[in-house]
Amino acid sequence: FSLGNSYSKNNSSKTTHDYNAASGKFDLINNLFTNHFESNYGYTNAGLRLRKQTKTYNYAIGASWQHAELEGKLFSGGKDSVITKGFSNILPTARFQYYFTQFKNALLYYSTNTNQPTVTQLQPVPDNSNPLYVKLGNPNLKQEFTHVLRLNISLVNPYKSRNLFAFFTFQETQNKIVNSDHINSLGVDTVMAVNANGIYTINGSVSWGFPVRFLKGTLELSSNINSYHGKQFINNQQNNIQTNTAGPEIRLDMNPTEKSTVAVNAGLSYSKTAYSLQAARSTKYFTQTYGTDISWQLPKRFYLATDFTYRINSQHADGFNAKVPLWNAAVSKQMLRFNRGELKLSANDLLNQNIGINRSSNQNYIEDSRVINLRRFFLLSFTYSLTKTGLNNGGSGGGMRMITR
C-alpha cells in the first residue's frame, strides 16, 4: 500500500515600461504587458501493488489513483482572473522478469506518469521580449499522460566471455504539450502551447561481445536505434516531424601483455529529420568517430595511459563540418598501504583542437551551433580511497580527493 501528497507553488511577475517622451526615459507602465501570475499545484495519490517472487520468475502489478489540482491567479491590466483545473487519473504499473539461467534473464516493465503544464505555458499574456517571436500562454492546456514500456534482455556466458544485451523502450504521450505557431505576412511568429496526441518515441540498443583469442582480446559489436514521431502546428496546419537515428559501433579490447591494454573503436551515427510541411527543410547528417586507448603498468606502481579520438562531422551547414582530433595522456603513481593513494598528472586536449558541433531540428528551422569547449589544460590531482580495495590500474576510486592545478 502507498499514500503520498505533493504541493508546489510558483510565482511569475513581469513589469513592462514604455518610452516617455516627456522624461526621455522608459518609465511609463504598459498595463497590457505587465502582469503577476501565481500557480499552485498539488496532488494526492494512493496505490496498491502485488509482488511475487519464485526461483525462475518474479512479477509486480499495481495501480495508483492520483488527483491533482492546479490553480493559477493572474493580475494584469488592473483585473484579476483565476484559472482552476482538476485532474484525476489511474496510473497502472507492471513488471515481469524471467530467469532462463543464473546469467540469462529478460525483463518487461510498464509504467505511467503525468506532467502538468508550467506557469509560462498557462499564462495567457503575450511575451513580446522578442518582437519577432511572441509567446502566448494557453489556460486551456490539459495534463500530459505518458505510457512507458521497456524490454531488457541480458544473456551472459561468463565461462566463455560471451554476452548479448538488448534494451528497447517505447514511450507514448497523450495530450503532449507542443507549440502552435502563427506566422503573419510580416514574418512575426506568435507561438502558443497546445495539446496533441499521436506522439511517441522508440529507443533501442543491442550489444554483442565475444572473445578473439588470437588477438588476446574481446570484440564488441553494438548499435543504437532511435525514432521520434512528433507533431506541431504552423498556421493551423499539422506538421508531422519524424527523426530517425542509427549508430553502429565496433570495439576491440586487447591485452598484448599482462601489464598493458590496447583498445580501438570506430562508430558511425546517421540522423535524418523529415517534415510533412515544407519537406524541403528535411535534413540528414553523419558523424564518424574513431578512437584508441592504451595503458601500461610500469615498475614501482607507475602507470601511463593515453587515448585519442577523431570525430568527423559531415553534411552540416558550411563552416560546421569540423574534424576534431582529441588527444589526452596521463602518468600516475600509486602509493600508501593497499594502494589507497594515487598521484596523477594528466594532460587534456594536447593538440588544443577541442570544439563542439551540435545540430537541433525544430518545426520550422534547423540550427547548427559551434561550442567552444575547455581546451588544453594540465591537471595535478591526488586521490585517496577510503576502502581497502584501493585504486586499480591508475584509475580513481571512490573516496576523498584533493586537486591542485
Coordinates of C-alpha atoms in Angstrom, one line a residue:
F1 CA 0.0 0.0 0.0
S2 CA 1.2 3.5 -0.7
L3 CA 0.0 7.0 0.0
G4 CA 1.6 10.3 -1.0
N5 CA 1.0 14.0 -1.2
S6 CA 2.8 16.8 -3.0
Y7 CA 2.4 20.6 -3.2
S8 CA 4.3 23.3 -5.1
K9 CA 3.8 27.0 -5.6
N10 CA 5.3 29.2 -8.3
N11 CA 5.2 33.0 -8.9
S12 CA 6.0 34.9 -12.0
S13 CA 6.0 38.7 -12.3
K14 CA 6.7 40.9 -15.3
T15 CA 6.8 44.7 -15.5
T16 CA 7.0 46.4 -18.9
H17 CA 7.8 50.0 -19.4
D18 CA 7.2 52.2 -22.5
Y19 CA 9.3 55.2 -23.5
N20 CA 8.2 58.6 -22.0
A21 CA 9.0 61.4 -24.3
A22 CA 8.5 64.0 -21.5
S23 CA 11.2 62.5 -19.3
G24 CA 13.3 60.8 -22.0
K25 CA 13.2 57.5 -20.1
F26 CA 11.4 54.2 -20.1
D27 CA 9.2 54.9 -17.1
L28 CA 5.6 54.5 -18.4
I29 CA 3.9 51.3 -17.2
N30 CA 2.4 49.3 -20.0
N31 CA -0.6 47.6 -18.4
L32 CA -1.1 45.3 -21.4
F33 CA 2.2 43.5 -20.9
T34 CA 2.6 43.9 -17.2
N35 CA 1.3 41.1 -15.0
H36 CA 1.7 39.0 -11.9
F37 CA 0.9 35.2 -12.1
E38 CA 0.7 32.7 -9.2
S39 CA 0.4 29.0 -9.8
N40 CA -0.4 26.3 -7.1
Y41 CA -0.1 22.6 -8.0
G42 CA -0.7 19.7 -5.6
Y43 CA -1.7 16.1 -5.9
T44 CA -2.6 13.2 -3.7
N45 CA -2.2 9.6 -4.6
A46 CA -3.0 6.2 -3.1
G47 CA -1.9 2.9 -4.6
L48 CA -1.8 -0.9 -4.2
R49 CA 0.8 -3.3 -5.6
L50 CA 1.1 -7.1 -5.5
R51 CA 4.5 -8.8 -5.9
K52 CA 5.5 -12.5 -6.2
Q53 CA 9.0 -14.0 -6.3
T54 CA 10.0 -17.5 -7.4
K55 CA 13.2 -19.2 -8.5
T56 CA 12.6 -18.7 -12.2
Y57 CA 10.4 -15.5 -12.3
N58 CA 9.1 -12.6 -10.4
Y59 CA 6.4 -10.1 -11.1
A60 CA 4.7 -7.0 -9.7
I61 CA 1.5 -5.4 -10.7
G62 CA -0.4 -2.5 -9.3
A63 CA -2.1 0.9 -9.8
S64 CA -2.4 4.2 -8.0
W65 CA -5.1 6.8 -8.1
Q66 CA -3.9 10.3 -8.4
H67 CA -6.0 13.5 -8.1
A68 CA -4.2 16.8 -8.9
E69 CA -5.4 20.4 -8.5
L70 CA -3.9 23.3 -10.5
E71 CA -4.8 26.9 -9.7
G72 CA -3.5 30.0 -11.4
K73 CA -4.2 33.6 -10.4
L74 CA -3.4 36.3 -12.9
F75 CA -3.4 40.1 -12.2
S76 CA -3.0 42.1 -15.4
G77 CA -4.3 45.4 -16.7
G78 CA -6.0 46.1 -13.3
K79 CA -8.1 42.9 -13.5
D80 CA -7.9 39.6 -11.6
S81 CA -8.6 36.3 -13.3
V82 CA -8.4 32.7 -11.8
I83 CA -7.6 29.5 -13.7
T84 CA -8.6 26.3 -11.8
K85 CA -8.1 22.8 -13.1
G86 CA -8.6 19.4 -11.6
F87 CA -7.1 16.1 -12.9
S88 CA -7.9 12.6 -11.8
N89 CA -6.0 9.6 -13.2
I90 CA -5.5 5.9 -12.6
L91 CA -1.8 5.1 -13.0
P92 CA -1.1 1.4 -13.6
T93 CA 2.3 -0.3 -13.4
A94 CA 3.5 -3.8 -14.1
R95 CA 6.8 -5.6 -14.1
F96 CA 7.8 -9.2 -15.1
Q97 CA 11.2 -10.8 -15.0
Y98 CA 12.1 -14.3 -16.1
Y99 CA 15.4 -16.1 -15.5
F100 CA 16.4 -18.6 -18.2
T101 CA 19.6 -19.4 -16.2
Q102 CA 21.6 -17.7 -13.4
F103 CA 23.2 -15.4 -16.0
K104 CA 20.4 -15.1 -18.6
N105 CA 17.2 -13.2 -18.0
A106 CA 14.5 -10.9 -19.6
L107 CA 12.7 -8.0 -18.0
L108 CA 9.5 -6.4 -19.2
Y109 CA 8.4 -3.2 -17.4
Y110 CA 5.3 -0.9 -17.9
S111 CA 4.7 2.4 -16.1
T112 CA 2.7 5.6 -16.5
N113 CA 3.1 9.1 -15.3
T114 CA 1.7 12.6 -15.7
N115 CA 3.1 16.0 -16.3
Q116 CA 1.3 19.3 -15.6
P117 CA 1.6 22.5 -17.7
T118 CA 4.1 25.1 -16.5
V119 CA 3.3 28.6 -15.3
T120 CA 4.6 30.1 -18.6
Q121 CA 2.6 27.7 -20.7
L122 CA -0.6 28.6 -18.9
Q123 CA -0.1 32.4 -18.6
P124 CA -2.5 34.0 -21.2
V125 CA -0.4 37.1 -21.5
P126 CA 1.8 37.8 -24.6
D127 CA 5.6 38.0 -24.0
N128 CA 7.0 40.2 -26.7
S129 CA 10.5 40.4 -25.4
N130 CA 11.4 39.4 -28.9
P131 CA 9.0 41.3 -31.3
L132 CA 9.5 38.7 -34.0
Y133 CA 8.8 35.8 -31.7
V134 CA 5.9 36.5 -29.4
K135 CA 5.0 33.8 -26.8
L136 CA 1.4 33.4 -25.5
G137 CA 0.2 31.0 -22.8
N138 CA -2.8 28.8 -23.1
P139 CA -5.0 28.5 -19.9
N140 CA -6.9 25.6 -21.5
L141 CA -4.0 23.2 -21.6
K142 CA -4.5 19.7 -20.3
Q143 CA -2.2 17.5 -18.3
E144 CA 0.2 15.2 -20.2
F145 CA -0.3 11.4 -19.7
T146 CA 2.7 9.2 -20.6
H147 CA 2.9 5.4 -21.1
V148 CA 6.4 3.8 -21.0
L149 CA 7.1 0.2 -22.0
R150 CA 10.7 -1.3 -21.5
L151 CA 12.2 -4.6 -22.5
N152 CA 15.7 -5.6 -21.3
I153 CA 17.4 -8.8 -22.3
S154 CA 20.7 -10.0 -20.7
L155 CA 22.4 -13.2 -21.9
V156 CA 25.8 -13.7 -20.4
N157 CA 28.2 -16.7 -20.5
P158 CA 31.0 -15.8 -18.1
Y159 CA 32.9 -19.0 -18.8
K160 CA 33.3 -18.3 -22.5
S161 CA 33.4 -14.5 -22.2
R162 CA 30.4 -14.1 -24.4
N163 CA 27.4 -11.7 -23.8
L164 CA 24.4 -10.3 -25.6
F165 CA 22.5 -7.3 -24.3
A166 CA 19.4 -5.7 -25.8
F167 CA 17.4 -2.8 -24.4
F168 CA 14.2 -1.3 -26.0
T169 CA 11.9 1.5 -24.8
F170 CA 8.6 2.7 -26.2
Q171 CA 7.1 5.9 -24.9
E172 CA 3.8 7.4 -26.0
T173 CA 2.3 10.7 -24.6
Q174 CA -1.3 11.6 -24.7
N175 CA -2.1 15.4 -24.6
K176 CA 1.5 16.1 -25.3
I177 CA 2.2 19.9 -24.9
V178 CA 3.6 21.2 -28.2
N179 CA 3.9 24.5 -30.0
S180 CA 1.4 26.1 -32.4
D181 CA 2.9 28.8 -34.5
H182 CA 1.1 31.5 -36.3
I183 CA 3.3 33.4 -38.7
N184 CA 1.8 36.6 -40.3
S185 CA 2.7 38.3 -43.5
L186 CA 5.4 40.4 -41.8
G187 CA 7.2 37.3 -40.5
V188 CA 6.1 37.8 -36.9
D189 CA 5.8 34.4 -35.2
T190 CA 3.2 34.1 -32.4
V191 CA 3.6 30.8 -30.6
M192 CA 1.2 29.2 -28.1
A193 CA 1.3 25.8 -26.3
V194 CA -1.4 23.3 -27.3
N195 CA -2.2 19.6 -26.6
A196 CA -1.7 16.9 -29.3
N197 CA -1.9 13.1 -29.5
G198 CA -0.1 10.5 -31.5
I199 CA 3.4 11.5 -30.3
Y200 CA 5.8 8.7 -29.4
T201 CA 9.5 7.7 -29.2
I202 CA 11.2 4.3 -29.8
N203 CA 14.7 3.8 -28.5
G204 CA 16.8 0.6 -28.8
S205 CA 20.3 -0.7 -28.3
V206 CA 21.9 -4.1 -29.0
S207 CA 25.4 -5.2 -27.9
W208 CA 27.2 -8.5 -28.7
G209 CA 30.6 -9.4 -27.2
F210 CA 32.8 -12.4 -27.8
P211 CA 36.5 -13.4 -27.4
V212 CA 39.1 -13.0 -30.2
R213 CA 41.7 -15.4 -28.9
F214 CA 44.4 -14.9 -31.5
L215 CA 44.4 -11.2 -30.6
K216 CA 44.2 -11.9 -26.8
G217 CA 41.1 -9.7 -26.6
T218 CA 37.4 -9.3 -27.0
L219 CA 35.3 -7.8 -29.8
E220 CA 32.1 -5.9 -29.1
L221 CA 29.6 -5.0 -31.9
S222 CA 26.8 -2.7 -30.9
S223 CA 24.2 -0.3 -32.3
N224 CA 21.7 2.3 -31.1
I225 CA 18.4 3.0 -32.9
N226 CA 16.2 5.9 -32.1
S227 CA 12.9 7.0 -33.7
Y228 CA 10.8 10.1 -32.7
H229 CA 7.4 10.8 -34.2
G230 CA 6.0 14.2 -33.2
K231 CA 3.8 16.9 -34.4
Q232 CA 3.4 20.7 -34.1
F233 CA 1.3 23.2 -35.9
I234 CA 2.0 26.1 -38.3
N235 CA -0.8 28.5 -39.2
N236 CA -3.4 25.8 -38.0
Q237 CA -1.8 23.2 -40.3
Q238 CA -0.4 20.0 -38.7
N239 CA 3.3 19.5 -39.2
N240 CA 4.4 15.9 -38.6
I241 CA 8.0 15.5 -37.6
Q242 CA 9.9 12.3 -37.8
T243 CA 13.6 11.9 -36.7
N244 CA 15.4 8.6 -37.1
T245 CA 18.9 8.0 -35.8
A246 CA 21.1 4.9 -36.1
G247 CA 24.6 4.4 -34.8
P248 CA 26.6 1.1 -35.2
E249 CA 29.9 0.8 -33.3
I250 CA 32.7 -1.7 -33.1
R251 CA 35.3 -2.0 -30.3
L252 CA 38.2 -4.3 -29.8
D253 CA 39.9 -4.7 -26.4
M254 CA 43.2 -6.4 -26.2
N255 CA 45.8 -7.4 -23.6
P256 CA 49.1 -7.9 -25.5
T257 CA 50.9 -8.4 -22.2
E258 CA 49.9 -8.8 -18.6
K259 CA 50.7 -5.2 -17.9
S260 CA 49.3 -3.5 -21.0
T261 CA 45.9 -3.0 -22.6
V262 CA 45.0 -1.6 -26.0
A263 CA 41.5 -0.7 -27.3
V264 CA 40.4 0.5 -30.7
N265 CA 36.9 1.6 -31.7
A266 CA 35.0 3.0 -34.6
G267 CA 31.5 4.3 -34.8
L268 CA 29.1 5.9 -37.3
S269 CA 26.0 7.9 -36.4
Y270 CA 23.3 8.7 -39.0
S271 CA 20.4 11.1 -38.4
K272 CA 17.5 12.1 -40.6
T273 CA 14.7 14.5 -39.9
A274 CA 11.6 14.8 -42.2
Y275 CA 8.7 17.3 -42.1
S276 CA 5.3 16.8 -43.7
L277 CA 5.1 20.6 -44.2
Q278 CA 7.9 22.3 -46.1
A279 CA 9.5 19.0 -47.0
A280 CA 12.5 20.9 -48.5
R281 CA 13.6 21.6 -44.9
S282 CA 14.2 17.9 -44.2
T283 CA 17.8 17.1 -43.3
K284 CA 20.2 14.3 -42.7
Y285 CA 23.8 14.2 -41.5
F286 CA 26.6 11.9 -40.5
T287 CA 29.1 11.8 -37.6
Q288 CA 32.1 9.4 -37.6
T289 CA 34.1 8.6 -34.5
Y290 CA 37.4 6.7 -34.3
G291 CA 39.5 6.2 -31.2
T292 CA 42.1 4.2 -29.3
D293 CA 43.0 3.8 -25.7
I294 CA 46.4 2.5 -24.5
S295 CA 47.6 1.9 -20.9
W296 CA 50.8 0.5 -19.4
Q297 CA 51.7 -0.7 -15.9
L298 CA 55.3 0.4 -15.3
P299 CA 57.7 -0.7 -12.5
K300 CA 57.2 0.6 -9.0
R301 CA 53.5 1.1 -9.3
F302 CA 53.7 3.8 -12.0
Y303 CA 51.0 3.8 -14.8
L304 CA 51.0 5.5 -18.1
A305 CA 47.8 6.0 -20.2
T306 CA 46.8 7.8 -23.3
D307 CA 43.7 8.0 -25.5
F308 CA 43.0 9.6 -28.9
T309 CA 39.6 10.3 -30.5
Y310 CA 39.0 11.6 -34.0
R311 CA 35.5 12.9 -34.8
I312 CA 34.3 13.9 -38.3
N313 CA 31.1 15.9 -38.8
S314 CA 29.6 15.9 -42.3
Q315 CA 26.5 17.3 -44.2
H316 CA 26.1 20.2 -41.7
A317 CA 25.9 23.8 -42.8
D318 CA 29.1 25.4 -44.2
G319 CA 31.6 26.1 -41.5
F320 CA 30.2 23.3 -39.2
N321 CA 31.7 20.2 -40.9
A322 CA 34.5 20.1 -38.4
K323 CA 37.1 17.3 -38.0
V324 CA 38.1 17.3 -34.3
P325 CA 41.2 15.4 -33.0
L326 CA 41.3 15.0 -29.2
W327 CA 44.4 13.6 -27.5
N328 CA 44.7 13.0 -23.8
A329 CA 47.5 11.5 -21.7
A330 CA 48.3 10.8 -18.0
V331 CA 51.0 9.4 -15.8
S332 CA 50.2 8.3 -12.3
K333 CA 51.8 6.7 -9.2
Q334 CA 50.0 4.5 -6.7
M335 CA 51.2 4.8 -3.1
L336 CA 50.3 4.1 0.5
R337 CA 49.0 0.9 2.0
F338 CA 46.6 -1.1 -0.1
N339 CA 47.3 1.3 -3.0
R340 CA 44.9 3.8 -1.4
G341 CA 46.7 6.9 -2.7
E342 CA 47.2 8.0 -6.3
L343 CA 49.1 11.0 -7.6
K344 CA 48.3 11.8 -11.2
L345 CA 49.5 14.3 -13.8
S346 CA 47.1 14.5 -16.7
A347 CA 47.1 16.5 -19.9
N348 CA 43.8 17.1 -21.7
D349 CA 43.5 18.1 -25.4
L350 CA 47.2 18.1 -26.1
L351 CA 46.6 19.3 -29.7
N352 CA 44.4 22.2 -28.4
Q353 CA 41.7 21.4 -31.0
N354 CA 38.6 20.5 -28.9
I355 CA 35.4 22.1 -30.2
G356 CA 31.7 21.0 -30.0
I357 CA 29.4 20.9 -33.0
N358 CA 25.7 20.4 -32.3
R359 CA 22.6 20.2 -34.5
S360 CA 18.9 20.6 -33.5
S361 CA 15.9 20.2 -35.7
N362 CA 12.8 22.2 -34.9
Q363 CA 9.4 22.6 -36.6
N364 CA 10.4 25.5 -38.9
Y365 CA 14.2 25.7 -38.7
I366 CA 17.4 23.7 -38.4
E367 CA 20.1 25.0 -36.1
D368 CA 23.8 24.2 -36.2
S369 CA 25.8 25.5 -33.3
R370 CA 29.5 25.7 -32.5
V371 CA 30.5 25.4 -28.9
I372 CA 34.0 26.5 -27.7
N373 CA 34.8 23.8 -25.1
L374 CA 37.6 23.8 -22.5
R375 CA 40.7 23.1 -24.5
R376 CA 44.3 22.2 -23.5
F377 CA 44.9 22.1 -19.8
F378 CA 47.0 20.2 -17.3
L379 CA 45.8 18.8 -14.0
L380 CA 47.7 17.5 -11.0
S381 CA 45.5 15.5 -8.6
F382 CA 45.8 13.3 -5.6
T383 CA 43.1 10.7 -4.8
Y384 CA 42.7 8.8 -1.6
S385 CA 40.4 5.8 -1.4
L386 CA 38.7 5.1 1.9
T387 CA 38.3 1.3 1.1
K388 CA 40.9 -1.4 1.3
T389 CA 40.4 -2.3 -2.3
G390 CA 42.3 0.8 -3.2
L391 CA 42.7 2.1 -6.8
N392 CA 43.2 -0.2 -9.8
N393 CA 45.2 0.4 -13.0
G394 CA 45.7 4.1 -12.3
G395 CA 42.0 4.8 -12.0
S396 CA 40.4 6.8 -9.4
G397 CA 38.2 5.0 -6.8
G398 CA 35.6 6.5 -4.5
G399 CA 36.7 8.5 -1.6
M400 CA 38.4 11.8 -0.7
R401 CA 40.1 13.8 -3.5
M402 CA 42.4 16.8 -3.3
I403 CA 43.1 18.5 -6.7
T404 CA 45.7 21.1 -7.4
R405 CA 46.1 22.9 -10.7

